[in-house]
mmCIF file with all atom_site columns, C-alpha atoms in Angstrom:
data_model
loop_
_atom_site.group_PDB
_atom_site.id
_atom_site.type_symbol
_atom_site.label_atom_id
_atom_site.label_alt_id
_atom_site.label_comp_id
_atom_site.label_asym_id
_atom_site.label_entity_id
_atom_site.label_seq_id
_atom_site.pdbx_PDB_ins_code
_atom_site.Cartn_x
_atom_site.Cartn_y
_atom_site.Cartn_z
_atom_site.occupancy
_atom_site.B_iso_or_equiv
_atom_site.pdbx_formal_charge
_atom_site.auth_seq_id
_atom_site.auth_comp_id
_atom_site.auth_asym_id
_atom_site.auth_atom_id
_atom_site.pdbx_PDB_model_num
ATOM 1   C CA . ASP A 1 1   ? 0.312   0.096  -0.108 1.00 0.00 ? 1   ASP A CA 1
ATOM 2   C CA . THR A 1 2   ? 1.000   3.749  -0.914 1.00 0.00 ? 2   THR A CA 1
ATOM 3   C CA . ALA A 1 3   ? 1.194   5.353  2.581  1.00 0.00 ? 3   ALA A CA 1
ATOM 4   C CA . VAL A 1 4   ? 2.334   7.618  4.881  1.00 0.00 ? 4   VAL A CA 1
ATOM 5   C CA . SER A 1 5   ? 3.248   5.171  8.191  1.00 0.00 ? 5   SER A CA 1
ATOM 6   C CA . GLN A 1 6   ? 4.215   6.260  11.297 1.00 0.00 ? 6   GLN A CA 1
ATOM 7   C CA . THR A 1 7   ? 5.146   4.294  14.336 1.00 0.00 ? 7   THR A CA 1
ATOM 8   C CA . PRO A 1 8   ? 4.328   3.426  16.833 1.00 0.00 ? 8   PRO A CA 1
ATOM 9   C CA . LYS A 1 9   ? 0.304   4.457  17.272 1.00 0.00 ? 9   LYS A CA 1
ATOM 10  C CA . TYR A 1 10  ? 0.297   4.706  20.864 1.00 0.00 ? 10  TYR A CA 1
ATOM 11  C CA . LEU A 1 11  ? 3.383   6.075  23.221 1.00 0.00 ? 11  LEU A CA 1
ATOM 12  C CA . VAL A 1 12  ? 3.055   5.952  26.577 1.00 0.00 ? 12  VAL A CA 1
ATOM 13  C CA . THR A 1 13  ? 5.338   7.181  28.993 1.00 0.00 ? 13  THR A CA 1
ATOM 14  C CA . GLN A 1 14  ? 7.118   8.709  32.049 1.00 0.00 ? 14  GLN A CA 1
ATOM 15  C CA . MET A 1 15  ? 8.187   12.344 32.732 1.00 0.00 ? 15  MET A CA 1
ATOM 16  C CA . GLY A 1 16  ? 12.114  12.709 32.062 1.00 0.00 ? 16  GLY A CA 1
ATOM 17  C CA . ASN A 1 17  ? 11.698  10.150 29.426 1.00 0.00 ? 17  ASN A CA 1
ATOM 18  C CA . ASP A 1 18  ? 13.806  10.334 25.846 1.00 0.00 ? 18  ASP A CA 1
ATOM 19  C CA . LYS A 1 19  ? 11.352  8.701  22.920 1.00 0.00 ? 19  LYS A CA 1
ATOM 20  C CA . SER A 1 20  ? 11.299  8.630  19.296 1.00 0.00 ? 20  SER A CA 1
ATOM 21  C CA . ILE A 1 21  ? 8.115   8.650  16.494 1.00 0.00 ? 21  ILE A CA 1
ATOM 22  C CA . LYS A 1 22  ? 8.947   6.804  13.261 1.00 0.00 ? 22  LYS A CA 1
ATOM 23  C CA . CYS A 1 23  ? 7.408   7.976  9.833  1.00 0.00 ? 23  CYS A CA 1
ATOM 24  C CA . GLU A 1 24  ? 7.991   6.765  6.378  1.00 0.00 ? 24  GLU A CA 1
ATOM 25  C CA . GLN A 1 25  ? 6.270   7.514  2.647  1.00 0.00 ? 25  GLN A CA 1
ATOM 26  C CA . ASN A 1 26  ? 6.849   5.914  0.159  1.00 0.00 ? 26  ASN A CA 1
ATOM 27  C CA . LEU A 1 27  ? 4.669   7.959  -1.938 1.00 0.00 ? 27  LEU A CA 1
ATOM 28  C CA . GLY A 1 28  ? 7.784   8.974  -3.796 1.00 0.00 ? 28  GLY A CA 1
ATOM 29  C CA . HIS A 1 29  ? 6.707   12.854 -1.952 1.00 0.00 ? 29  HIS A CA 1
ATOM 30  C CA . ASP A 1 30  ? 9.810   15.475 -1.964 1.00 0.00 ? 30  ASP A CA 1
ATOM 31  C CA . THR A 1 31  ? 8.336   17.291 1.209  1.00 0.00 ? 31  THR A CA 1
ATOM 32  C CA . MET A 1 32  ? 7.769   15.862 4.855  1.00 0.00 ? 32  MET A CA 1
ATOM 33  C CA . TYR A 1 33  ? 6.415   17.574 7.935  1.00 0.00 ? 33  TYR A CA 1
ATOM 34  C CA . TRP A 1 34  ? 5.618   16.788 11.222 1.00 0.00 ? 34  TRP A CA 1
ATOM 35  C CA . TYR A 1 35  ? 2.209   18.189 12.903 1.00 0.00 ? 35  TYR A CA 1
ATOM 36  C CA . LYS A 1 36  ? 1.110   18.474 16.885 1.00 0.00 ? 36  LYS A CA 1
ATOM 37  C CA . GLN A 1 37  ? -2.555  18.345 17.771 1.00 0.00 ? 37  GLN A CA 1
ATOM 38  C CA . ASP A 1 38  ? -3.411  19.537 20.733 1.00 0.00 ? 38  ASP A CA 1
ATOM 39  C CA . SER A 1 39  ? -6.299  18.730 23.001 1.00 0.00 ? 39  SER A CA 1
ATOM 40  C CA . LYS A 1 40  ? -8.912  21.351 21.524 1.00 0.00 ? 40  LYS A CA 1
ATOM 41  C CA . LYS A 1 41  ? -7.569  19.866 18.361 1.00 0.00 ? 41  LYS A CA 1
ATOM 42  C CA . PHE A 1 42  ? -5.743  22.889 16.615 1.00 0.00 ? 42  PHE A CA 1
ATOM 43  C CA . LEU A 1 43  ? -2.951  21.042 14.342 1.00 0.00 ? 43  LEU A CA 1
ATOM 44  C CA . LYS A 1 44  ? 0.038   22.864 14.151 1.00 0.00 ? 44  LYS A CA 1
ATOM 45  C CA . ILE A 1 45  ? 3.193   22.272 11.841 1.00 0.00 ? 45  ILE A CA 1
ATOM 46  C CA . MET A 1 46  ? 6.401   21.842 14.287 1.00 0.00 ? 46  MET A CA 1
ATOM 47  C CA . PHE A 1 47  ? 8.964   21.124 10.971 1.00 0.00 ? 47  PHE A CA 1
ATOM 48  C CA . SER A 1 48  ? 8.791   20.404 7.218  1.00 0.00 ? 48  SER A CA 1
ATOM 49  C CA . TYR A 1 49  ? 11.538  18.637 5.583  1.00 0.00 ? 49  TYR A CA 1
ATOM 50  C CA . ASN A 1 50  ? 12.303  18.972 1.419  1.00 0.00 ? 50  ASN A CA 1
ATOM 51  C CA . ASN A 1 51  ? 14.501  16.389 -0.153 1.00 0.00 ? 51  ASN A CA 1
ATOM 52  C CA . LYS A 1 52  ? 16.476  15.822 3.678  1.00 0.00 ? 52  LYS A CA 1
ATOM 53  C CA . GLU A 1 53  ? 16.548  19.941 4.063  1.00 0.00 ? 53  GLU A CA 1
ATOM 54  C CA . LEU A 1 54  ? 15.414  21.631 7.319  1.00 0.00 ? 54  LEU A CA 1
ATOM 55  C CA . ILE A 1 55  ? 12.895  24.056 5.826  1.00 0.00 ? 55  ILE A CA 1
ATOM 56  C CA . ILE A 1 56  ? 10.657  25.259 8.531  1.00 0.00 ? 56  ILE A CA 1
ATOM 57  C CA . ASN A 1 57  ? 11.869  25.061 12.212 1.00 0.00 ? 57  ASN A CA 1
ATOM 58  C CA . GLU A 1 58  ? 8.123   26.863 14.049 1.00 0.00 ? 58  GLU A CA 1
ATOM 59  C CA . THR A 1 59  ? 8.834   27.828 17.774 1.00 0.00 ? 59  THR A CA 1
ATOM 60  C CA . VAL A 1 60  ? 9.029   23.890 19.177 1.00 0.00 ? 60  VAL A CA 1
ATOM 61  C CA . PRO A 1 61  ? 11.463  23.849 22.255 1.00 0.00 ? 61  PRO A CA 1
ATOM 62  C CA . ASN A 1 62  ? 15.325  21.919 20.753 1.00 0.00 ? 62  ASN A CA 1
ATOM 63  C CA . ARG A 1 63  ? 14.254  19.125 23.266 1.00 0.00 ? 63  ARG A CA 1
ATOM 64  C CA . PHE A 1 64  ? 12.334  18.009 20.361 1.00 0.00 ? 64  PHE A CA 1
ATOM 65  C CA . SER A 1 65  ? 14.501  17.300 16.802 1.00 0.00 ? 65  SER A CA 1
ATOM 66  C CA . PRO A 1 66  ? 14.110  15.667 13.606 1.00 0.00 ? 66  PRO A CA 1
ATOM 67  C CA . LYS A 1 67  ? 16.594  13.559 11.684 1.00 0.00 ? 67  LYS A CA 1
ATOM 68  C CA . SER A 1 68  ? 15.744  13.129 8.163  1.00 0.00 ? 68  SER A CA 1
ATOM 69  C CA . PRO A 1 69  ? 17.897  10.219 6.464  1.00 0.00 ? 69  PRO A CA 1
ATOM 70  C CA . ASP A 1 70  ? 16.348  10.682 3.261  1.00 0.00 ? 70  ASP A CA 1
ATOM 71  C CA . LYS A 1 71  ? 13.668  12.664 1.719  1.00 0.00 ? 71  LYS A CA 1
ATOM 72  C CA . ALA A 1 72  ? 10.972  8.951  2.498  1.00 0.00 ? 72  ALA A CA 1
ATOM 73  C CA . HIS A 1 73  ? 11.484  9.504  5.937  1.00 0.00 ? 73  HIS A CA 1
ATOM 74  C CA . LEU A 1 74  ? 10.921  11.972 8.806  1.00 0.00 ? 74  LEU A CA 1
ATOM 75  C CA . ASN A 1 75  ? 11.552  10.778 12.379 1.00 0.00 ? 75  ASN A CA 1
ATOM 76  C CA . LEU A 1 76  ? 10.865  12.893 15.293 1.00 0.00 ? 76  LEU A CA 1
ATOM 77  C CA . HIS A 1 77  ? 12.981  12.558 18.702 1.00 0.00 ? 77  HIS A CA 1
ATOM 78  C CA . ILE A 1 78  ? 11.548  13.643 22.192 1.00 0.00 ? 78  ILE A CA 1
ATOM 79  C CA . ASN A 1 79  ? 14.191  14.796 25.427 1.00 0.00 ? 79  ASN A CA 1
ATOM 80  C CA . SER A 1 80  ? 13.158  14.982 28.772 1.00 0.00 ? 80  SER A CA 1
ATOM 81  C CA . LEU A 1 81  ? 9.412   14.332 28.020 1.00 0.00 ? 81  LEU A CA 1
ATOM 82  C CA . GLU A 1 82  ? 7.085   16.993 29.239 1.00 0.00 ? 82  GLU A CA 1
ATOM 83  C CA . LEU A 1 83  ? 3.154   16.382 30.379 1.00 0.00 ? 83  LEU A CA 1
ATOM 84  C CA . GLY A 1 84  ? 2.451   19.199 28.184 1.00 0.00 ? 84  GLY A CA 1
ATOM 85  C CA . ASP A 1 85  ? 4.137   16.757 25.109 1.00 0.00 ? 85  ASP A CA 1
ATOM 86  C CA . SER A 1 86  ? 0.878   15.098 25.668 1.00 0.00 ? 86  SER A CA 1
ATOM 87  C CA . ALA A 1 87  ? -0.936  15.173 21.961 1.00 0.00 ? 87  ALA A CA 1
ATOM 88  C CA . VAL A 1 88  ? -1.054  13.886 18.960 1.00 0.00 ? 88  VAL A CA 1
ATOM 89  C CA . TYR A 1 89  ? 1.858   13.753 16.354 1.00 0.00 ? 89  TYR A CA 1
ATOM 90  C CA . PHE A 1 90  ? 0.922   13.398 12.698 1.00 0.00 ? 90  PHE A CA 1
ATOM 91  C CA . CYS A 1 91  ? 3.876   12.782 10.369 1.00 0.00 ? 91  CYS A CA 1
ATOM 92  C CA . ALA A 1 92  ? 2.420   14.141 6.853  1.00 0.00 ? 92  ALA A CA 1
ATOM 93  C CA . SER A 1 93  ? 3.760   14.566 3.458  1.00 0.00 ? 93  SER A CA 1
ATOM 94  C CA . SER A 1 94  ? 3.626   15.976 -0.097 1.00 0.00 ? 94  SER A CA 1
ATOM 95  C CA . GLN A 1 95  ? 4.788   16.427 -3.222 1.00 0.00 ? 95  GLN A CA 1
ATOM 96  C CA . ASP A 1 96  ? 5.591   20.067 -4.060 1.00 0.00 ? 96  ASP A CA 1
ATOM 97  C CA . PHE A 1 97  ? 5.656   22.715 -0.730 1.00 0.00 ? 97  PHE A CA 1
ATOM 98  C CA . GLY A 1 98  ? 5.613   27.059 -0.591 1.00 0.00 ? 98  GLY A CA 1
ATOM 99  C CA . GLU A 1 99  ? 4.236   28.451 -3.886 1.00 0.00 ? 99  GLU A CA 1
ATOM 100 C CA . PHE A 1 100 ? 3.333   25.032 -5.411 1.00 0.00 ? 100 PHE A CA 1
ATOM 101 C CA . ALA A 1 101 ? 1.517   23.508 -2.726 1.00 0.00 ? 101 ALA A CA 1
ATOM 102 C CA . TYR A 1 102 ? -2.243  24.100 -3.536 1.00 0.00 ? 102 TYR A CA 1
ATOM 103 C CA . ASN A 1 103 ? -2.027  21.543 -5.507 1.00 0.00 ? 103 ASN A CA 1
ATOM 104 C CA . SER A 1 104 ? 0.136   19.604 -3.685 1.00 0.00 ? 104 SER A CA 1
ATOM 105 C CA . PRO A 1 105 ? -2.149  17.886 -0.619 1.00 0.00 ? 105 PRO A CA 1
ATOM 106 C CA . LEU A 1 106 ? -0.928  16.830 2.162  1.00 0.00 ? 106 LEU A CA 1
ATOM 107 C CA . HIS A 1 107 ? -1.094  12.897 3.422  1.00 0.00 ? 107 HIS A CA 1
ATOM 108 C CA . PHE A 1 108 ? -1.062  12.519 6.268  1.00 0.00 ? 108 PHE A CA 1
ATOM 109 C CA . GLY A 1 109 ? 0.237   9.455  9.048  1.00 0.00 ? 109 GLY A CA 1
ATOM 110 C CA . ASN A 1 110 ? -2.487  7.909  11.248 1.00 0.00 ? 110 ASN A CA 1
ATOM 111 C CA . GLY A 1 111 ? -1.025  9.264  14.359 1.00 0.00 ? 111 GLY A CA 1
ATOM 112 C CA . THR A 1 112 ? 0.924   8.719  17.579 1.00 0.00 ? 112 THR A CA 1
ATOM 113 C CA . ARG A 1 113 ? -1.266  8.967  20.837 1.00 0.00 ? 113 ARG A CA 1
ATOM 114 C CA . LEU A 1 114 ? 1.703   10.393 23.477 1.00 0.00 ? 114 LEU A CA 1
ATOM 115 C CA . THR A 1 115 ? 1.000   10.488 27.104 1.00 0.00 ? 115 THR A CA 1
ATOM 116 C CA . VAL A 1 116 ? 3.297   11.976 29.922 1.00 0.00 ? 116 VAL A CA 1
ATOM 117 C CA . THR A 1 117 ? 2.654   10.358 33.150 1.00 0.00 ? 117 THR A CA 1
ATOM 118 C CA . ARG B 2 1   ? -7.611  36.625 17.516 1.00 0.00 ? 1   ARG B CA 1
ATOM 119 C CA . LYS B 2 2   ? -6.398  33.461 15.865 1.00 0.00 ? 2   LYS B CA 1
ATOM 120 C CA . GLU B 2 3   ? -5.631  33.577 12.143 1.00 0.00 ? 3   GLU B CA 1
ATOM 121 C CA . VAL B 2 4   ? -8.031  30.672 11.299 1.00 0.00 ? 4   VAL B CA 1
ATOM 122 C CA . GLU B 2 5   ? -11.055 30.463 13.130 1.00 0.00 ? 5   GLU B CA 1
ATOM 123 C CA . GLN B 2 6   ? -14.370 28.148 13.426 1.00 0.00 ? 6   GLN B CA 1
ATOM 124 C CA . ASP B 2 7   ? -17.238 27.619 14.609 1.00 0.00 ? 7   ASP B CA 1
ATOM 125 C CA . PRO B 2 8   ? -16.430 23.574 16.794 1.00 0.00 ? 8   PRO B CA 1
ATOM 126 C CA . GLY B 2 9   ? -20.268 22.853 16.566 1.00 0.00 ? 9   GLY B CA 1
ATOM 127 C CA . PRO B 2 10  ? -21.743 20.424 16.593 1.00 0.00 ? 10  PRO B CA 1
ATOM 128 C CA . PHE B 2 11  ? -23.814 20.802 13.724 1.00 0.00 ? 11  PHE B CA 1
ATOM 129 C CA . ASN B 2 12  ? -26.611 18.375 14.310 1.00 0.00 ? 12  ASN B CA 1
ATOM 130 C CA . VAL B 2 13  ? -27.944 17.665 10.813 1.00 0.00 ? 13  VAL B CA 1
ATOM 131 C CA . PRO B 2 14  ? -31.036 15.567 9.730  1.00 0.00 ? 14  PRO B CA 1
ATOM 132 C CA . GLU B 2 15  ? -29.584 12.890 6.738  1.00 0.00 ? 15  GLU B CA 1
ATOM 133 C CA . GLY B 2 16  ? -30.577 14.148 3.930  1.00 0.00 ? 16  GLY B CA 1
ATOM 134 C CA . ALA B 2 17  ? -30.822 17.708 4.917  1.00 0.00 ? 17  ALA B CA 1
ATOM 135 C CA . THR B 2 18  ? -28.129 20.451 3.758  1.00 0.00 ? 18  THR B CA 1
ATOM 136 C CA . VAL B 2 19  ? -25.363 22.393 6.348  1.00 0.00 ? 19  VAL B CA 1
ATOM 137 C CA . ALA B 2 20  ? -23.625 24.983 5.713  1.00 0.00 ? 20  ALA B CA 1
ATOM 138 C CA . PHE B 2 21  ? -21.020 26.077 7.900  1.00 0.00 ? 21  PHE B CA 1
ATOM 139 C CA . ASN B 2 22  ? -17.539 29.151 7.461  1.00 0.00 ? 22  ASN B CA 1
ATOM 140 C CA . CYS B 2 23  ? -14.599 29.814 8.079  1.00 0.00 ? 23  CYS B CA 1
ATOM 141 C CA . THR B 2 24  ? -12.674 33.155 9.188  1.00 0.00 ? 24  THR B CA 1
ATOM 142 C CA . TYR B 2 25  ? -8.924  34.060 8.228  1.00 0.00 ? 25  TYR B CA 1
ATOM 143 C CA . SER B 2 26  ? -7.123  36.795 9.286  1.00 0.00 ? 26  SER B CA 1
ATOM 144 C CA . ASN B 2 27  ? -4.581  37.391 7.404  1.00 0.00 ? 27  ASN B CA 1
ATOM 145 C CA . SER B 2 28  ? -5.629  38.801 4.301  1.00 0.00 ? 28  SER B CA 1
ATOM 146 C CA . ALA B 2 29  ? -2.226  37.863 2.435  1.00 0.00 ? 29  ALA B CA 1
ATOM 147 C CA . SER B 2 30  ? -3.363  34.069 2.341  1.00 0.00 ? 30  SER B CA 1
ATOM 148 C CA . GLN B 2 31  ? -3.645  32.491 -1.014 1.00 0.00 ? 31  GLN B CA 1
ATOM 149 C CA . SER B 2 32  ? -4.319  28.658 -0.887 1.00 0.00 ? 32  SER B CA 1
ATOM 150 C CA . PHE B 2 33  ? -7.425  27.738 0.665  1.00 0.00 ? 33  PHE B CA 1
ATOM 151 C CA . PHE B 2 34  ? -8.437  24.028 1.292  1.00 0.00 ? 34  PHE B CA 1
ATOM 152 C CA . TRP B 2 35  ? -10.707 22.163 3.640  1.00 0.00 ? 35  TRP B CA 1
ATOM 153 C CA . TYR B 2 36  ? -9.959  18.628 4.914  1.00 0.00 ? 36  TYR B CA 1
ATOM 154 C CA . ARG B 2 37  ? -11.639 15.779 7.414  1.00 0.00 ? 37  ARG B CA 1
ATOM 155 C CA . GLN B 2 38  ? -11.059 14.556 9.717  1.00 0.00 ? 38  GLN B CA 1
ATOM 156 C CA . ASP B 2 39  ? -13.025 11.589 11.715 1.00 0.00 ? 39  ASP B CA 1
ATOM 157 C CA . CYS B 2 40  ? -12.654 10.361 15.451 1.00 0.00 ? 40  CYS B CA 1
ATOM 158 C CA . ARG B 2 41  ? -9.340  9.380  16.429 1.00 0.00 ? 41  ARG B CA 1
ATOM 159 C CA . LYS B 2 42  ? -8.196  9.026  12.700 1.00 0.00 ? 42  LYS B CA 1
ATOM 160 C CA . GLU B 2 43  ? -5.897  11.705 9.869  1.00 0.00 ? 43  GLU B CA 1
ATOM 161 C CA . PRO B 2 44  ? -7.165  15.037 8.294  1.00 0.00 ? 44  PRO B CA 1
ATOM 162 C CA . LYS B 2 45  ? -7.570  14.007 4.704  1.00 0.00 ? 45  LYS B CA 1
ATOM 163 C CA . LEU B 2 46  ? -8.303  16.464 1.846  1.00 0.00 ? 46  LEU B CA 1
ATOM 164 C CA . LEU B 2 47  ? -11.640 17.083 1.005  1.00 0.00 ? 47  LEU B CA 1
ATOM 165 C CA . MET B 2 48  ? -10.927 19.818 -1.540 1.00 0.00 ? 48  MET B CA 1
ATOM 166 C CA . SER B 2 49  ? -9.536  22.774 -2.762 1.00 0.00 ? 49  SER B CA 1
ATOM 167 C CA . VAL B 2 50  ? -11.217 26.109 -2.508 1.00 0.00 ? 50  VAL B CA 1
ATOM 168 C CA . TYR B 2 51  ? -11.196 28.380 -6.004 1.00 0.00 ? 51  TYR B CA 1
ATOM 169 C CA . SER B 2 52  ? -11.777 31.616 -6.332 1.00 0.00 ? 52  SER B CA 1
ATOM 170 C CA . SER B 2 53  ? -14.831 31.976 -8.163 1.00 0.00 ? 53  SER B CA 1
ATOM 171 C CA . GLY B 2 54  ? -16.672 28.821 -6.122 1.00 0.00 ? 54  GLY B CA 1
ATOM 172 C CA . ASN B 2 55  ? -16.234 24.651 -6.564 1.00 0.00 ? 55  ASN B CA 1
ATOM 173 C CA . GLU B 2 56  ? -18.413 22.186 -6.316 1.00 0.00 ? 56  GLU B CA 1
ATOM 174 C CA . ASP B 2 57  ? -17.208 17.821 -5.910 1.00 0.00 ? 57  ASP B CA 1
ATOM 175 C CA . GLY B 2 58  ? -20.775 16.096 -5.827 1.00 0.00 ? 58  GLY B CA 1
ATOM 176 C CA . ARG B 2 59  ? -22.963 17.063 -3.399 1.00 0.00 ? 59  ARG B CA 1
ATOM 177 C CA . PHE B 2 60  ? -19.929 19.530 -1.489 1.00 0.00 ? 60  PHE B CA 1
ATOM 178 C CA . THR B 2 61  ? -19.293 23.182 -2.119 1.00 0.00 ? 61  THR B CA 1
ATOM 179 C CA . ALA B 2 62  ? -17.212 25.654 -1.512 1.00 0.00 ? 62  ALA B CA 1
ATOM 180 C CA . GLN B 2 63  ? -17.008 29.318 -2.000 1.00 0.00 ? 63  GLN B CA 1
ATOM 181 C CA . LEU B 2 64  ? -14.182 31.880 -1.461 1.00 0.00 ? 64  LEU B CA 1
ATOM 182 C CA . ASN B 2 65  ? -14.843 35.849 -0.211 1.00 0.00 ? 65  ASN B CA 1
ATOM 183 C CA . ARG B 2 66  ? -11.576 37.384 0.016  1.00 0.00 ? 66  ARG B CA 1
ATOM 184 C CA . ALA B 2 67  ? -13.739 40.396 0.272  1.00 0.00 ? 67  ALA B CA 1
ATOM 185 C CA . SER B 2 68  ? -14.902 39.656 4.195  1.00 0.00 ? 68  SER B CA 1
ATOM 186 C CA . GLN B 2 69  ? -12.223 36.761 4.658  1.00 0.00 ? 69  GLN B CA 1
ATOM 187 C CA . TYR B 2 70  ? -13.846 33.836 5.020  1.00 0.00 ? 70  TYR B CA 1
ATOM 188 C CA . ILE B 2 71  ? -14.611 30.294 3.368  1.00 0.00 ? 71  ILE B CA 1
ATOM 189 C CA . SER B 2 72  ? -17.493 28.323 3.089  1.00 0.00 ? 72  SER B CA 1
ATOM 190 C CA . LEU B 2 73  ? -18.400 24.627 2.354  1.00 0.00 ? 73  LEU B CA 1
ATOM 191 C CA . LEU B 2 74  ? -22.080 23.471 1.632  1.00 0.00 ? 74  LEU B CA 1
ATOM 192 C CA . ILE B 2 75  ? -22.617 19.230 1.654  1.00 0.00 ? 75  ILE B CA 1
ATOM 193 C CA . ARG B 2 76  ? -26.252 18.855 0.686  1.00 0.00 ? 76  ARG B CA 1
ATOM 194 C CA . ASP B 2 77  ? -28.312 15.051 0.799  1.00 0.00 ? 77  ASP B CA 1
ATOM 195 C CA . SER B 2 78  ? -26.175 14.947 4.462  1.00 0.00 ? 78  SER B CA 1
ATOM 196 C CA . LYS B 2 79  ? -24.993 11.307 4.762  1.00 0.00 ? 79  LYS B CA 1
ATOM 197 C CA . LEU B 2 80  ? -24.432 9.399  7.985  1.00 0.00 ? 80  LEU B CA 1
ATOM 198 C CA . SER B 2 81  ? -20.533 9.019  6.173  1.00 0.00 ? 81  SER B CA 1
ATOM 199 C CA . ASP B 2 82  ? -20.200 12.803 6.319  1.00 0.00 ? 82  ASP B CA 1
ATOM 200 C CA . SER B 2 83  ? -20.404 13.024 9.710  1.00 0.00 ? 83  SER B CA 1
ATOM 201 C CA . ALA B 2 84  ? -17.128 14.183 10.895 1.00 0.00 ? 84  ALA B CA 1
ATOM 202 C CA . THR B 2 85  ? -15.420 17.144 11.836 1.00 0.00 ? 85  THR B CA 1
ATOM 203 C CA . TYR B 2 86  ? -14.207 19.539 8.631  1.00 0.00 ? 86  TYR B CA 1
ATOM 204 C CA . LEU B 2 87  ? -10.907 21.329 9.279  1.00 0.00 ? 87  LEU B CA 1
ATOM 205 C CA . CYS B 2 88  ? -10.261 24.791 7.717  1.00 0.00 ? 88  CYS B CA 1
ATOM 206 C CA . VAL B 2 89  ? -6.899  25.297 6.198  1.00 0.00 ? 89  VAL B CA 1
ATOM 207 C CA . VAL B 2 90  ? -5.237  28.859 4.755  1.00 0.00 ? 90  VAL B CA 1
ATOM 208 C CA . THR B 2 91  ? -1.649  28.972 3.005  1.00 0.00 ? 91  THR B CA 1
ATOM 209 C CA . ARG B 2 92  ? -0.223  31.624 5.468  1.00 0.00 ? 92  ARG B CA 1
ATOM 210 C CA . GLY B 2 93  ? 0.521   34.834 3.327  1.00 0.00 ? 93  GLY B CA 1
ATOM 211 C CA . GLY B 2 94  ? 3.423   37.087 3.931  1.00 0.00 ? 94  GLY B CA 1
ATOM 212 C CA . ALA B 2 95  ? 6.955   36.536 3.229  1.00 0.00 ? 95  ALA B CA 1
ATOM 213 C CA . ASP B 2 96  ? 8.029   34.385 6.493  1.00 0.00 ? 96  ASP B CA 1
ATOM 214 C CA . SER B 2 97  ? 5.608   31.966 5.855  1.00 0.00 ? 97  SER B CA 1
ATOM 215 C CA . TRP B 2 98  ? 5.781   30.198 2.646  1.00 0.00 ? 98  TRP B CA 1
ATOM 216 C CA . GLY B 2 99  ? 4.396   27.434 2.178  1.00 0.00 ? 99  GLY B CA 1
ATOM 217 C CA . LYS B 2 100 ? 3.270   27.319 6.048  1.00 0.00 ? 100 LYS B CA 1
ATOM 218 C CA . LEU B 2 101 ? -0.480  26.022 6.750  1.00 0.00 ? 101 LEU B CA 1
ATOM 219 C CA . GLN B 2 102 ? -2.374  27.200 9.352  1.00 0.00 ? 102 GLN B CA 1
ATOM 220 C CA . PHE B 2 103 ? -5.141  24.618 10.141 1.00 0.00 ? 103 PHE B CA 1
ATOM 221 C CA . GLY B 2 104 ? -8.597  25.379 12.141 1.00 0.00 ? 104 GLY B CA 1
ATOM 222 C CA . ALA B 2 105 ? -9.984  23.515 15.066 1.00 0.00 ? 105 ALA B CA 1
ATOM 223 C CA . GLY B 2 106 ? -12.663 22.047 12.963 1.00 0.00 ? 106 GLY B CA 1
ATOM 224 C CA . THR B 2 107 ? -16.624 21.917 13.073 1.00 0.00 ? 107 THR B CA 1
ATOM 225 C CA . GLN B 2 108 ? -17.603 18.836 13.585 1.00 0.00 ? 108 GLN B CA 1
ATOM 226 C CA . VAL B 2 109 ? -20.927 17.523 11.815 1.00 0.00 ? 109 VAL B CA 1
ATOM 227 C CA . VAL B 2 110 ? -23.184 15.119 13.444 1.00 0.00 ? 110 VAL B CA 1
ATOM 228 C CA . VAL B 2 111 ? -25.568 13.412 10.677 1.00 0.00 ? 111 VAL B CA 1
ATOM 229 C CA . THR B 2 112 ? -28.563 11.704 12.201 1.00 0.00 ? 112 THR B CA 1
ATOM 230 C CA . PRO B 2 113 ? -30.921 8.922  10.782 1.00 0.00 ? 113 PRO B CA 1
#
């Protein structure tokens, strides 16, 4: 199946731990993203990579570090987890970026529900 | 003021009825507009892009009003499967906002038998 897949689907961990979420897309897209959806359902962009290059880095604590080993993968590592990090994290990809985004919809993974206790 | 605002609903709609709702955006430089659909505990999926002249896709009609800075979505002949949260998405305008999409918090639609 062609898709954006992310693992794990659920992640329950304690404050202070370090965790990683992995994302892979086999759609051949050039751009990948990490979004955070909080309890109020707002989806906020965190990072975006285009061909392995970081192009968007929103105001995100530096405890969050994305890594893109190749254009099909974008992983998210989180250090020293805090209660406020609890949210659903979505990976997404699109063929184009920026001014071409109009004809290039986002394809989302099915989300990672992170709960920090 | 939030960049993208939506009535959270829920809009309770009898099956077969028509429902419409709006989304307002604050940045007049926004260029591109979309409606995404998100089912409960699922990922968002693109429903349709919104073009300046308005556009239709089956039972769904989207409109853009740049003067008043809002977009709308109308669903005709509602089906039970239309029950979802509809997310308004706007590209941020301005030189520093290239490619960044701004999501609204969504409007929940519940279609009842």
